[in-house]
Short mmCIF file of C-alpha atoms in Angstrom, two decimals:
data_model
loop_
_atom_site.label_atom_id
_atom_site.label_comp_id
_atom_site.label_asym_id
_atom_site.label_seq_id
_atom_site.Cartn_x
_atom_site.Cartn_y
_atom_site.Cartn_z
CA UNK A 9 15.52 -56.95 23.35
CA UNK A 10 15.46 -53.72 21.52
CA UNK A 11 16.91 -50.38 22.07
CA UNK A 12 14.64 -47.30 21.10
CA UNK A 13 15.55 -43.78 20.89
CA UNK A 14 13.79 -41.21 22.81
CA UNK A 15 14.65 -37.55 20.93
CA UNK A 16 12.93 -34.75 23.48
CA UNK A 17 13.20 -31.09 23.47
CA UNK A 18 15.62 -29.01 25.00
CA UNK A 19 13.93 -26.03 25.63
CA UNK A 20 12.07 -24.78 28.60
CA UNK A 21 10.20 -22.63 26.60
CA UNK A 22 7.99 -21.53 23.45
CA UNK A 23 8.70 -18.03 22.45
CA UNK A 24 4.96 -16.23 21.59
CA UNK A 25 4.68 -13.83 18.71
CA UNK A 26 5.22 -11.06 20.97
CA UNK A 27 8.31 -12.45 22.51
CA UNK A 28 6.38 -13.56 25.35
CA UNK A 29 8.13 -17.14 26.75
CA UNK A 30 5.55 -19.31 27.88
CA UNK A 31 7.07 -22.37 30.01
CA UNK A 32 6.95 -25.58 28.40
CA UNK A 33 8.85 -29.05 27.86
CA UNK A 34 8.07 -32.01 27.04
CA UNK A 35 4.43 -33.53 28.07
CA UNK A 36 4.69 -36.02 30.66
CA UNK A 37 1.79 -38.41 29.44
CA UNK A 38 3.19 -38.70 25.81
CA UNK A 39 6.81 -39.85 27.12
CA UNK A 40 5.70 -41.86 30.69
CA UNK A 41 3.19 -43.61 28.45
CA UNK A 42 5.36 -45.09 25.96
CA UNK A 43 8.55 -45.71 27.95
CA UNK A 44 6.50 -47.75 30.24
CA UNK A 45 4.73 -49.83 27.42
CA UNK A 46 8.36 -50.27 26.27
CA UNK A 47 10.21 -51.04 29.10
CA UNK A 48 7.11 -53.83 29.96
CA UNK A 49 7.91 -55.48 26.86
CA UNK A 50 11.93 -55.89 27.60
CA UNK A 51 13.41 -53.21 25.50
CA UNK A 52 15.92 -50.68 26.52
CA UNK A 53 15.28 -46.80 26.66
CA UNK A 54 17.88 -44.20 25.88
CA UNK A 55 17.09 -40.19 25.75
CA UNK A 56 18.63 -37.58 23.65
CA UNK A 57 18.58 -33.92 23.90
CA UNK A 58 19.64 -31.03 21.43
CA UNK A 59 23.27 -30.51 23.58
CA UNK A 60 22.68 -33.49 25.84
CA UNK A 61 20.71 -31.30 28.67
CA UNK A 62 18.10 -32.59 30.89
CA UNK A 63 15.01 -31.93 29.33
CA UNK A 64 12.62 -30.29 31.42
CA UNK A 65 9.05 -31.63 31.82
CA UNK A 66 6.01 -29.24 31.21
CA UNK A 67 4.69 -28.48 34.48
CA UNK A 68 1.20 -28.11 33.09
CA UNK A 69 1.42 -31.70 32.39
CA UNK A 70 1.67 -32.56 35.87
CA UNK A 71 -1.72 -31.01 36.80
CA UNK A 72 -4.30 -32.88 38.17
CA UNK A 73 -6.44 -32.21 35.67
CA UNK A 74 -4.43 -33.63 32.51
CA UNK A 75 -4.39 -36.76 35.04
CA UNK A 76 -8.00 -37.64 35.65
CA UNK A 77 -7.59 -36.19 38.69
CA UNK A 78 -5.16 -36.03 41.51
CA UNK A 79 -4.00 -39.46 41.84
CA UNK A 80 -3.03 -39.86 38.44
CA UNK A 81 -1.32 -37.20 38.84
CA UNK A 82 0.73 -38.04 41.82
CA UNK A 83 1.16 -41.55 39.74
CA UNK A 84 2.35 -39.32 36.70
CA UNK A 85 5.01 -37.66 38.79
CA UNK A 86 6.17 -40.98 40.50
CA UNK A 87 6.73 -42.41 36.72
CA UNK A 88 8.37 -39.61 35.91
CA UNK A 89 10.60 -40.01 38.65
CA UNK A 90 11.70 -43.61 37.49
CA UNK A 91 12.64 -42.63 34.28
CA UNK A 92 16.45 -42.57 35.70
CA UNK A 93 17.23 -42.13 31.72
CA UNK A 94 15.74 -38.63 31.67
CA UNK A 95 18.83 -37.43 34.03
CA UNK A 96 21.80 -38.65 31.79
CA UNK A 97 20.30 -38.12 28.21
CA UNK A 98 23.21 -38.97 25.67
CA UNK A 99 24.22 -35.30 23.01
CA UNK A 100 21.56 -35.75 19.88
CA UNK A 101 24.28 -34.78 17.77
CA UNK A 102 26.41 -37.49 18.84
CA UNK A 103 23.42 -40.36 18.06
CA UNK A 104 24.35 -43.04 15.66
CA UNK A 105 20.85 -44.32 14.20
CA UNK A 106 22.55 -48.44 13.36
CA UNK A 107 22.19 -48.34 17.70
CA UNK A 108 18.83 -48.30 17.86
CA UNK A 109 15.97 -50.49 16.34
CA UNK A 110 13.28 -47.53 16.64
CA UNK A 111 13.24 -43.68 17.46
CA UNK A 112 10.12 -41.92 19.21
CA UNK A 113 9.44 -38.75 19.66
CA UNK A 114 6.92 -37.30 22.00
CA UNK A 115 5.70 -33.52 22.24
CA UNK A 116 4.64 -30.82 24.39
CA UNK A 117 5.41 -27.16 23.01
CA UNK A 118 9.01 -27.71 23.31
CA UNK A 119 9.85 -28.98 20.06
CA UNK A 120 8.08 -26.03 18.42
CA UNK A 121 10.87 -24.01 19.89
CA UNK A 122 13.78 -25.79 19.47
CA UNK A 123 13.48 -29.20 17.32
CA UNK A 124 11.31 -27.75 14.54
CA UNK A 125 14.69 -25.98 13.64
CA UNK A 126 17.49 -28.41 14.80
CA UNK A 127 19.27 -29.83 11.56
CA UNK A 128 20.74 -32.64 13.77
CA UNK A 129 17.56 -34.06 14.77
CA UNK A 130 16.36 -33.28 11.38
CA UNK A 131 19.12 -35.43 9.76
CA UNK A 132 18.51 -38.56 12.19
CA UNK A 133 14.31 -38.35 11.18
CA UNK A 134 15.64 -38.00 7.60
CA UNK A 135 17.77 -40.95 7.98
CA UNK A 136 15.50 -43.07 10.09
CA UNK A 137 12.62 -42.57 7.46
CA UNK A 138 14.66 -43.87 4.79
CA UNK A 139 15.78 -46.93 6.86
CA UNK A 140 12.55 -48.64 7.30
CA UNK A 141 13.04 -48.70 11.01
CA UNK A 142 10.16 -47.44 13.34
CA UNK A 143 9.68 -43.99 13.83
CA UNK A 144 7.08 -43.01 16.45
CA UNK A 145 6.11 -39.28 16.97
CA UNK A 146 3.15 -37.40 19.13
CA UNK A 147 1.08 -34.44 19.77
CA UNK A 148 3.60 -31.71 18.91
CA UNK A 149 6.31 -33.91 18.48
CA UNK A 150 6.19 -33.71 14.97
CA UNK A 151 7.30 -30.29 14.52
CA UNK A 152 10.73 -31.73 14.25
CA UNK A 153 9.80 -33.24 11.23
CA UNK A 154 9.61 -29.04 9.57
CA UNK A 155 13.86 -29.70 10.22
CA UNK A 156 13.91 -32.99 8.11
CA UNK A 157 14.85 -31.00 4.84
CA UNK A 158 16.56 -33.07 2.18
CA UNK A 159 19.50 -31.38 -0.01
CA UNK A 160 16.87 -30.47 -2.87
CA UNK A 161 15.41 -28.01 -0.04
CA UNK A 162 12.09 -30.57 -0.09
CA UNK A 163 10.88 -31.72 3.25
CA UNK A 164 11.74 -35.26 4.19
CA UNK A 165 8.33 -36.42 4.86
CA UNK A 166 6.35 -34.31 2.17
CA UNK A 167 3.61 -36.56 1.01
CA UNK A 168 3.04 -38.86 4.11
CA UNK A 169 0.09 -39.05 6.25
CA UNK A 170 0.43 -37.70 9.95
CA UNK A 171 -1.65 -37.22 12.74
CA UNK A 172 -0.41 -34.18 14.54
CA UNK A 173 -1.86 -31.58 17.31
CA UNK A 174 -4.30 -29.79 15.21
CA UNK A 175 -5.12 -25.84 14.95
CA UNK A 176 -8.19 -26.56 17.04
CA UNK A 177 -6.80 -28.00 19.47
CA UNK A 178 -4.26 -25.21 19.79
CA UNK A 179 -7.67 -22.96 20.18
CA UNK A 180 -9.30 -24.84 22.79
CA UNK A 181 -6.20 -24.77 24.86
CA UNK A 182 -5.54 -21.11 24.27
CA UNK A 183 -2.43 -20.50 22.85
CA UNK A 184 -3.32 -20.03 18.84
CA UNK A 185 -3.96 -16.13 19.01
CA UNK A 186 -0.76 -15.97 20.76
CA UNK A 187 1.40 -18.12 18.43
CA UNK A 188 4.01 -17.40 15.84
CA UNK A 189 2.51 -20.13 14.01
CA UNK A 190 0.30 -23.16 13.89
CA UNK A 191 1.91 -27.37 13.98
CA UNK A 192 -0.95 -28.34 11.53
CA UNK A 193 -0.72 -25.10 8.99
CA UNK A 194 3.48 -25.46 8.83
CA UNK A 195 3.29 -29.24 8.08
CA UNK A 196 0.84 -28.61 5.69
CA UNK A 197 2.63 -26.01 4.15
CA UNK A 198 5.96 -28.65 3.64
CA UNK A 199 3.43 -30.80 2.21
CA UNK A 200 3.03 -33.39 4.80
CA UNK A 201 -0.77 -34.49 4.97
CA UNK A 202 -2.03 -33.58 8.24
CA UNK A 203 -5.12 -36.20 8.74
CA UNK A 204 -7.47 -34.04 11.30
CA UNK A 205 -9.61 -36.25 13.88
CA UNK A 206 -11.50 -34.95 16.95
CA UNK A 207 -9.98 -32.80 19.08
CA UNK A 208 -8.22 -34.06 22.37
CA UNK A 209 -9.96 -38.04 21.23
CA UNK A 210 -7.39 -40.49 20.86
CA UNK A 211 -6.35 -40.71 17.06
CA UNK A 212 -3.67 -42.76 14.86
CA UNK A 213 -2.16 -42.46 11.54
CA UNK A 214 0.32 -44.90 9.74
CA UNK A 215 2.12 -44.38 6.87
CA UNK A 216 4.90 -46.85 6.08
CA UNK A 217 7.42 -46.78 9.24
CA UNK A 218 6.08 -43.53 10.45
CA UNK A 219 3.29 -43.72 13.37
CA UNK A 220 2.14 -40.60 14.38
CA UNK A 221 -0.62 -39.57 17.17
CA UNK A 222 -2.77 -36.40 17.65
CA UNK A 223 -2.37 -35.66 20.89
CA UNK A 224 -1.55 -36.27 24.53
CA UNK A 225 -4.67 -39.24 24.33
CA UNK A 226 -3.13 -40.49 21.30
CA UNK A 227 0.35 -42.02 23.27
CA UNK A 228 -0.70 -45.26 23.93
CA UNK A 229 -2.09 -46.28 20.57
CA UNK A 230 1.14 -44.74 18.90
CA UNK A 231 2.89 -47.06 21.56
CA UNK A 232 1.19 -50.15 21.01
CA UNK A 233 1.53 -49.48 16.86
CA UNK A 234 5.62 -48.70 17.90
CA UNK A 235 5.12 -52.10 19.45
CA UNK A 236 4.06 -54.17 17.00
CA UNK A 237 6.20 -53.03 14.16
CA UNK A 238 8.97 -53.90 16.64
CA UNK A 239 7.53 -57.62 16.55
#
């Protein structure tokens, strides 16, 4: 079958507008979700990481209740634990895109520090828009795409359709006041349309190759769209 590239974040944390770091990572949900829907289906999994480091998961995502309660939890953790990829991610500036049939990105507040400014994972969304392959991104995942900056200084992915964690959202789960700035008011801003659906309710947006969710609800529908386009 297929191989898909998994680009997480790096950092361990998202620096406030006071300087503040509040620990983050990537959100468990948004990357157990679709591996597992991918790896059911026969296709290979390999992570990246700005540098190559084991990405560290948000320990807020672990909670019981961003689980449904304590067992999922507990069966969060355990899937965690058998993504064996997660502890030997490959360098993301070392990725060659003709490898892979698909890239995904999922989100937590990680990429807001660290892949919303990283020119190589910029150049591989550029690249992997403009080849027509599948390209999968979540929740705050898509502040990478503020990175994907073509030579004219124009964003990448100005003029497409996204779903991506909205300003309300951001409210409700009380970090907005505190921020440097807002997913949905940056992407706007580089003129990507930002398609705004209930908060925290599953929600899907597809625009050519590029499937995009809202949030951490929003996983398995962008998995089972990443699924189909794969065929």
């Amino acid at each position: 079958m297929s191989k898909i590239l998994f680009v997480l974040t790096g950092a361990t944390h998202w620096t406030l507008a006071d300087g503040t770091p509040h620990p983050t990572g990537f959100w468990a949900e948004e990357a157990v979700v679709p591996y597992r829907a991918l790896k059911a289906a026969g296709h290979e999994v390999v992570v990246a990481t700005p540098g190559g480091v084991v990405p560290a998961v948000d320990r807020a995502s672990l909670a019981p209740e961003f689980n449904g309660g304590q067992e999922g939890a507990d069966k969060t953790a355990r899937a965690l634990e058998e993504m064996t990829e997660l502890r030997e991610p490959v360098k993301l500036a070392e990725v060659d895109l003709d490898d892979f049939a698909a890239v995904f990105y999922p989100g937590g507040h990680g990429p807001m520090e660290d892949l919303a400014v990283d020119a190589d994972s910029g150049r591989l969304l550029t690249a992997t828009l403009d080849s027509g392959k599948p390209l999968a991104v979540v929740c705050h995942g898509p502040a990478a795409l503020l990175a994907a900056v073509r030579a004219d200084g124009s964003n990448a992915f100005a003029g497409y359709r996204v779903a991506a964690f909205t300003n309300d959202e951001e409210r409700q789960g009380g970090l907005a006041e505190r921020a440097k700035w807002l997913l949905q008011d940056r992407l706007t801003e580089a003129g990507v349309e930002v398609q705004v659906a209930e908060p925290w309710a599953p929600h899907l947006v597809v625009d050519r190759n590029l499937v995009t969710g809202q949030n951490p609800a929003s996983s398995a529908p962008v998995a089972e769209e990443l699924l189909k386009k794969l065929g």
